[in-house]
Amino acid sequence: MDKTPQNHIEWQTLQQAYDKYEFGSLVIKLLAVVLTVAGIAATMQLCWLLAIVAILWLQDGIWKTFQSRFEVRLLQIERQLADNTQTTPAFNSDWQQQRPGAVGLVKAYIANSLKPTVMYPYVVLMVLIGLSYVFSA
């Protein structure tokens, strides 16, 4: 029988999921770059191109909000490991106890979208889109 403490197993599983969400966020950013370049090259209408980037920006914020659930639990487990305490897995039950309503979720999505590491590529892309239309006119 495996003697690995439950906290270690849960931490390892959640850390892998956390890393996958980080990769997913990078894919969303890359998609935004590719679609922006393609849209500029195809002289897509300004409003449509900005809307696509804005939608991907918000989707990235939603993705990072999901990822933050993992971070909260990972930090709890790390504290427990440092204190040498043992608990049972509680990822979903902890989330259910703290889950905000619809307005709270939307606020969290927007707050995560406005974090510098999330907003950086999208703001730059929107500026580039604007400049491309100013100089192509």
mmCIF file of C-alpha atoms in Angstrom:
data_model
loop_
_atom_site.group_PDB
_atom_site.id
_atom_site.type_symbol
_atom_site.label_atom_id
_atom_site.label_comp_id
_atom_site.label_asym_id
_atom_site.label_seq_id
_atom_site.Cartn_x
_atom_site.Cartn_y
_atom_site.Cartn_z
ATOM 1 C CA MET A 1 0.000 0.000 0.000
ATOM 2 C CA ASP A 2 1.194 3.504 -0.812
ATOM 3 C CA LYS A 3 2.447 5.348 2.284
ATOM 4 C CA THR A 4 2.446 8.789 0.627
ATOM 5 C CA PRO A 5 0.509 11.233 2.845
ATOM 6 C CA GLN A 6 -2.840 12.293 1.401
ATOM 7 C CA ASN A 7 -1.780 15.959 1.477
ATOM 8 C CA HIS A 8 1.164 15.185 -0.805
ATOM 9 C CA ILE A 9 -1.029 13.354 -3.298
ATOM 10 C CA GLU A 10 -3.637 16.113 -3.317
ATOM 11 C CA TRP A 11 -0.940 18.785 -3.676
ATOM 12 C CA GLN A 12 0.664 16.955 -6.592
ATOM 13 C CA THR A 13 -2.662 16.490 -8.370
ATOM 14 C CA LEU A 14 -3.739 20.101 -7.870
ATOM 15 C CA GLN A 15 -0.323 21.440 -8.896
ATOM 16 C CA GLN A 16 -0.543 19.534 -12.174
ATOM 17 C CA ALA A 17 -4.018 20.970 -12.782
ATOM 18 C CA TYR A 18 -2.764 24.463 -11.890
ATOM 19 C CA ASP A 19 0.049 24.125 -14.431
ATOM 20 C CA LYS A 20 -2.412 22.953 -17.101
ATOM 21 C CA TYR A 21 -4.521 26.060 -16.511
ATOM 22 C CA GLU A 22 -1.386 28.184 -16.921
ATOM 23 C CA PHE A 23 -0.695 26.462 -20.233
ATOM 24 C CA GLY A 24 -4.323 27.052 -21.270
ATOM 25 C CA SER A 25 -3.947 30.741 -20.511
ATOM 26 C CA LEU A 26 -0.862 30.900 -22.723
ATOM 27 C CA VAL A 27 -2.789 29.181 -25.525
ATOM 28 C CA ILE A 28 -5.567 31.796 -25.256
ATOM 29 C CA LYS A 29 -2.956 34.571 -25.458
ATOM 30 C CA LEU A 30 -1.288 32.945 -28.463
ATOM 31 C CA LEU A 31 -4.666 32.578 -30.167
ATOM 32 C CA ALA A 32 -5.292 36.295 -29.606
ATOM 33 C CA VAL A 33 -1.946 37.156 -31.222
ATOM 34 C CA VAL A 34 -2.567 34.873 -34.210
ATOM 35 C CA LEU A 35 -6.108 36.163 -34.764
ATOM 36 C CA THR A 36 -4.948 39.769 -34.423
ATOM 37 C CA VAL A 37 -2.209 39.329 -37.020
ATOM 38 C CA ALA A 38 -4.610 37.482 -39.333
ATOM 39 C CA GLY A 39 -7.306 40.107 -38.812
ATOM 40 C CA ILE A 40 -4.941 42.983 -39.563
ATOM 41 C CA ALA A 41 -3.590 41.176 -42.639
ATOM 42 C CA ALA A 42 -7.141 40.537 -43.871
ATOM 43 C CA THR A 43 -8.128 44.158 -43.105
ATOM 44 C CA MET A 44 -10.907 42.957 -40.841
ATOM 45 C CA GLN A 45 -13.250 45.644 -39.524
ATOM 46 C CA LEU A 46 -11.862 47.413 -36.465
ATOM 47 C CA CYS A 47 -14.867 46.739 -34.217
ATOM 48 C CA TRP A 48 -14.875 42.997 -34.979
ATOM 49 C CA LEU A 49 -11.162 42.611 -34.378
ATOM 50 C CA LEU A 50 -11.320 44.549 -31.112
ATOM 51 C CA ALA A 51 -14.335 42.466 -30.050
ATOM 52 C CA ILE A 52 -12.454 39.216 -30.699
ATOM 53 C CA VAL A 53 -9.490 40.382 -28.622
ATOM 54 C CA ALA A 54 -11.810 41.605 -25.839
ATOM 55 C CA ILE A 55 -13.650 38.264 -25.757
ATOM 56 C CA LEU A 56 -10.369 36.342 -25.544
ATOM 57 C CA TRP A 57 -9.179 38.741 -22.827
ATOM 58 C CA LEU A 58 -12.285 38.054 -20.738
ATOM 59 C CA GLN A 59 -12.017 34.315 -21.426
ATOM 60 C CA ASP A 60 -8.437 34.417 -20.152
ATOM 61 C CA GLY A 61 -9.682 36.188 -17.011
ATOM 62 C CA ILE A 62 -12.310 33.488 -16.502
ATOM 63 C CA TRP A 63 -9.659 30.811 -17.031
ATOM 64 C CA LYS A 64 -7.382 32.489 -14.461
ATOM 65 C CA THR A 65 -10.309 32.669 -12.019
ATOM 66 C CA PHE A 66 -10.715 28.905 -12.291
ATOM 67 C CA GLN A 67 -6.969 28.522 -11.798
ATOM 68 C CA SER A 68 -7.087 30.668 -8.655
ATOM 69 C CA ARG A 69 -9.326 28.041 -7.011
ATOM 70 C CA PHE A 70 -6.425 25.612 -7.272
ATOM 71 C CA GLU A 71 -4.017 28.183 -5.874
ATOM 72 C CA VAL A 72 -6.097 28.722 -2.725
ATOM 73 C CA ARG A 73 -6.175 25.013 -1.945
ATOM 74 C CA LEU A 74 -2.497 24.521 -2.848
ATOM 75 C CA LEU A 75 -1.508 27.215 -0.364
ATOM 76 C CA GLN A 76 -3.673 25.593 2.336
ATOM 77 C CA ILE A 77 -2.004 22.239 1.753
ATOM 78 C CA GLU A 78 1.464 23.800 1.792
ATOM 79 C CA ARG A 79 0.700 25.410 5.169
ATOM 80 C CA GLN A 80 -0.530 22.057 6.486
ATOM 81 C CA LEU A 81 2.590 20.317 5.224
ATOM 82 C CA ALA A 82 4.788 22.964 6.852
ATOM 83 C CA ASP A 83 2.894 22.495 10.140
ATOM 84 C CA ASN A 84 3.080 18.715 9.703
ATOM 85 C CA THR A 85 -0.707 18.363 9.926
ATOM 86 C CA GLN A 86 -2.864 15.999 7.922
ATOM 87 C CA THR A 87 -6.326 16.666 6.480
ATOM 88 C CA THR A 88 -8.656 15.005 4.040
ATOM 89 C CA PRO A 89 -9.072 16.279 0.475
ATOM 90 C CA ALA A 90 -11.495 19.193 0.471
ATOM 91 C CA PHE A 91 -11.053 21.048 -2.822
ATOM 92 C CA ASN A 92 -14.696 21.048 -3.930
ATOM 93 C CA SER A 93 -16.309 21.262 -0.500
ATOM 94 C CA ASP A 94 -14.104 24.254 0.382
ATOM 95 C CA TRP A 95 -15.105 25.909 -2.899
ATOM 96 C CA GLN A 96 -18.822 25.271 -2.278
ATOM 97 C CA GLN A 97 -18.599 26.923 1.140
ATOM 98 C CA GLN A 98 -16.943 30.047 -0.298
ATOM 99 C CA ARG A 99 -18.612 30.168 -3.719
ATOM 100 C CA PRO A 100 -19.838 33.660 -4.527
ATOM 101 C CA GLY A 101 -23.111 34.320 -6.311
ATOM 102 C CA ALA A 102 -23.380 35.268 -9.981
ATOM 103 C CA VAL A 103 -22.417 38.898 -9.355
ATOM 104 C CA GLY A 104 -19.454 37.820 -7.248
ATOM 105 C CA LEU A 105 -18.268 35.470 -9.987
ATOM 106 C CA VAL A 106 -18.517 38.196 -12.629
ATOM 107 C CA LYS A 107 -16.549 40.533 -10.342
ATOM 108 C CA ALA A 108 -13.882 37.842 -9.925
ATOM 109 C CA TYR A 109 -13.700 37.331 -13.698
ATOM 110 C CA ILE A 110 -13.225 41.061 -14.268
ATOM 111 C CA ALA A 111 -10.718 41.387 -11.412
ATOM 112 C CA ASN A 112 -8.626 38.541 -12.822
ATOM 113 C CA SER A 113 -8.864 40.042 -16.317
ATOM 114 C CA LEU A 114 -7.369 43.273 -14.978
ATOM 115 C CA LYS A 115 -4.288 41.666 -13.449
ATOM 116 C CA PRO A 116 -1.179 42.930 -15.278
ATOM 117 C CA THR A 117 -0.016 39.462 -16.337
ATOM 118 C CA VAL A 118 -3.418 38.767 -17.889
ATOM 119 C CA MET A 119 -4.108 42.157 -19.471
ATOM 120 C CA TYR A 120 -0.609 42.803 -20.855
ATOM 121 C CA PRO A 121 -0.868 41.109 -24.237
ATOM 122 C CA TYR A 122 -4.447 42.205 -24.871
ATOM 123 C CA VAL A 123 -3.827 45.899 -24.246
ATOM 124 C CA VAL A 124 -0.778 45.768 -26.516
ATOM 125 C CA LEU A 125 -2.780 43.951 -29.198
ATOM 126 C CA MET A 126 -5.581 46.518 -29.009
ATOM 127 C CA VAL A 127 -3.078 49.365 -29.354
ATOM 128 C CA LEU A 128 -1.486 47.615 -32.345
ATOM 129 C CA ILE A 129 -4.912 47.125 -33.907
ATOM 130 C CA GLY A 130 -5.689 50.807 -33.443
ATOM 131 C CA LEU A 131 -2.334 51.887 -34.858
ATOM 132 C CA SER A 132 -2.692 49.590 -37.851
ATOM 133 C CA TYR A 133 -6.010 51.214 -38.719
ATOM 134 C CA VAL A 134 -4.726 54.753 -38.144
ATOM 135 C CA PHE A 135 -1.753 54.217 -40.437
ATOM 136 C CA SER A 136 -3.652 52.251 -43.079
ATOM 137 C CA ALA A 137 -6.308 54.937 -43.522
#
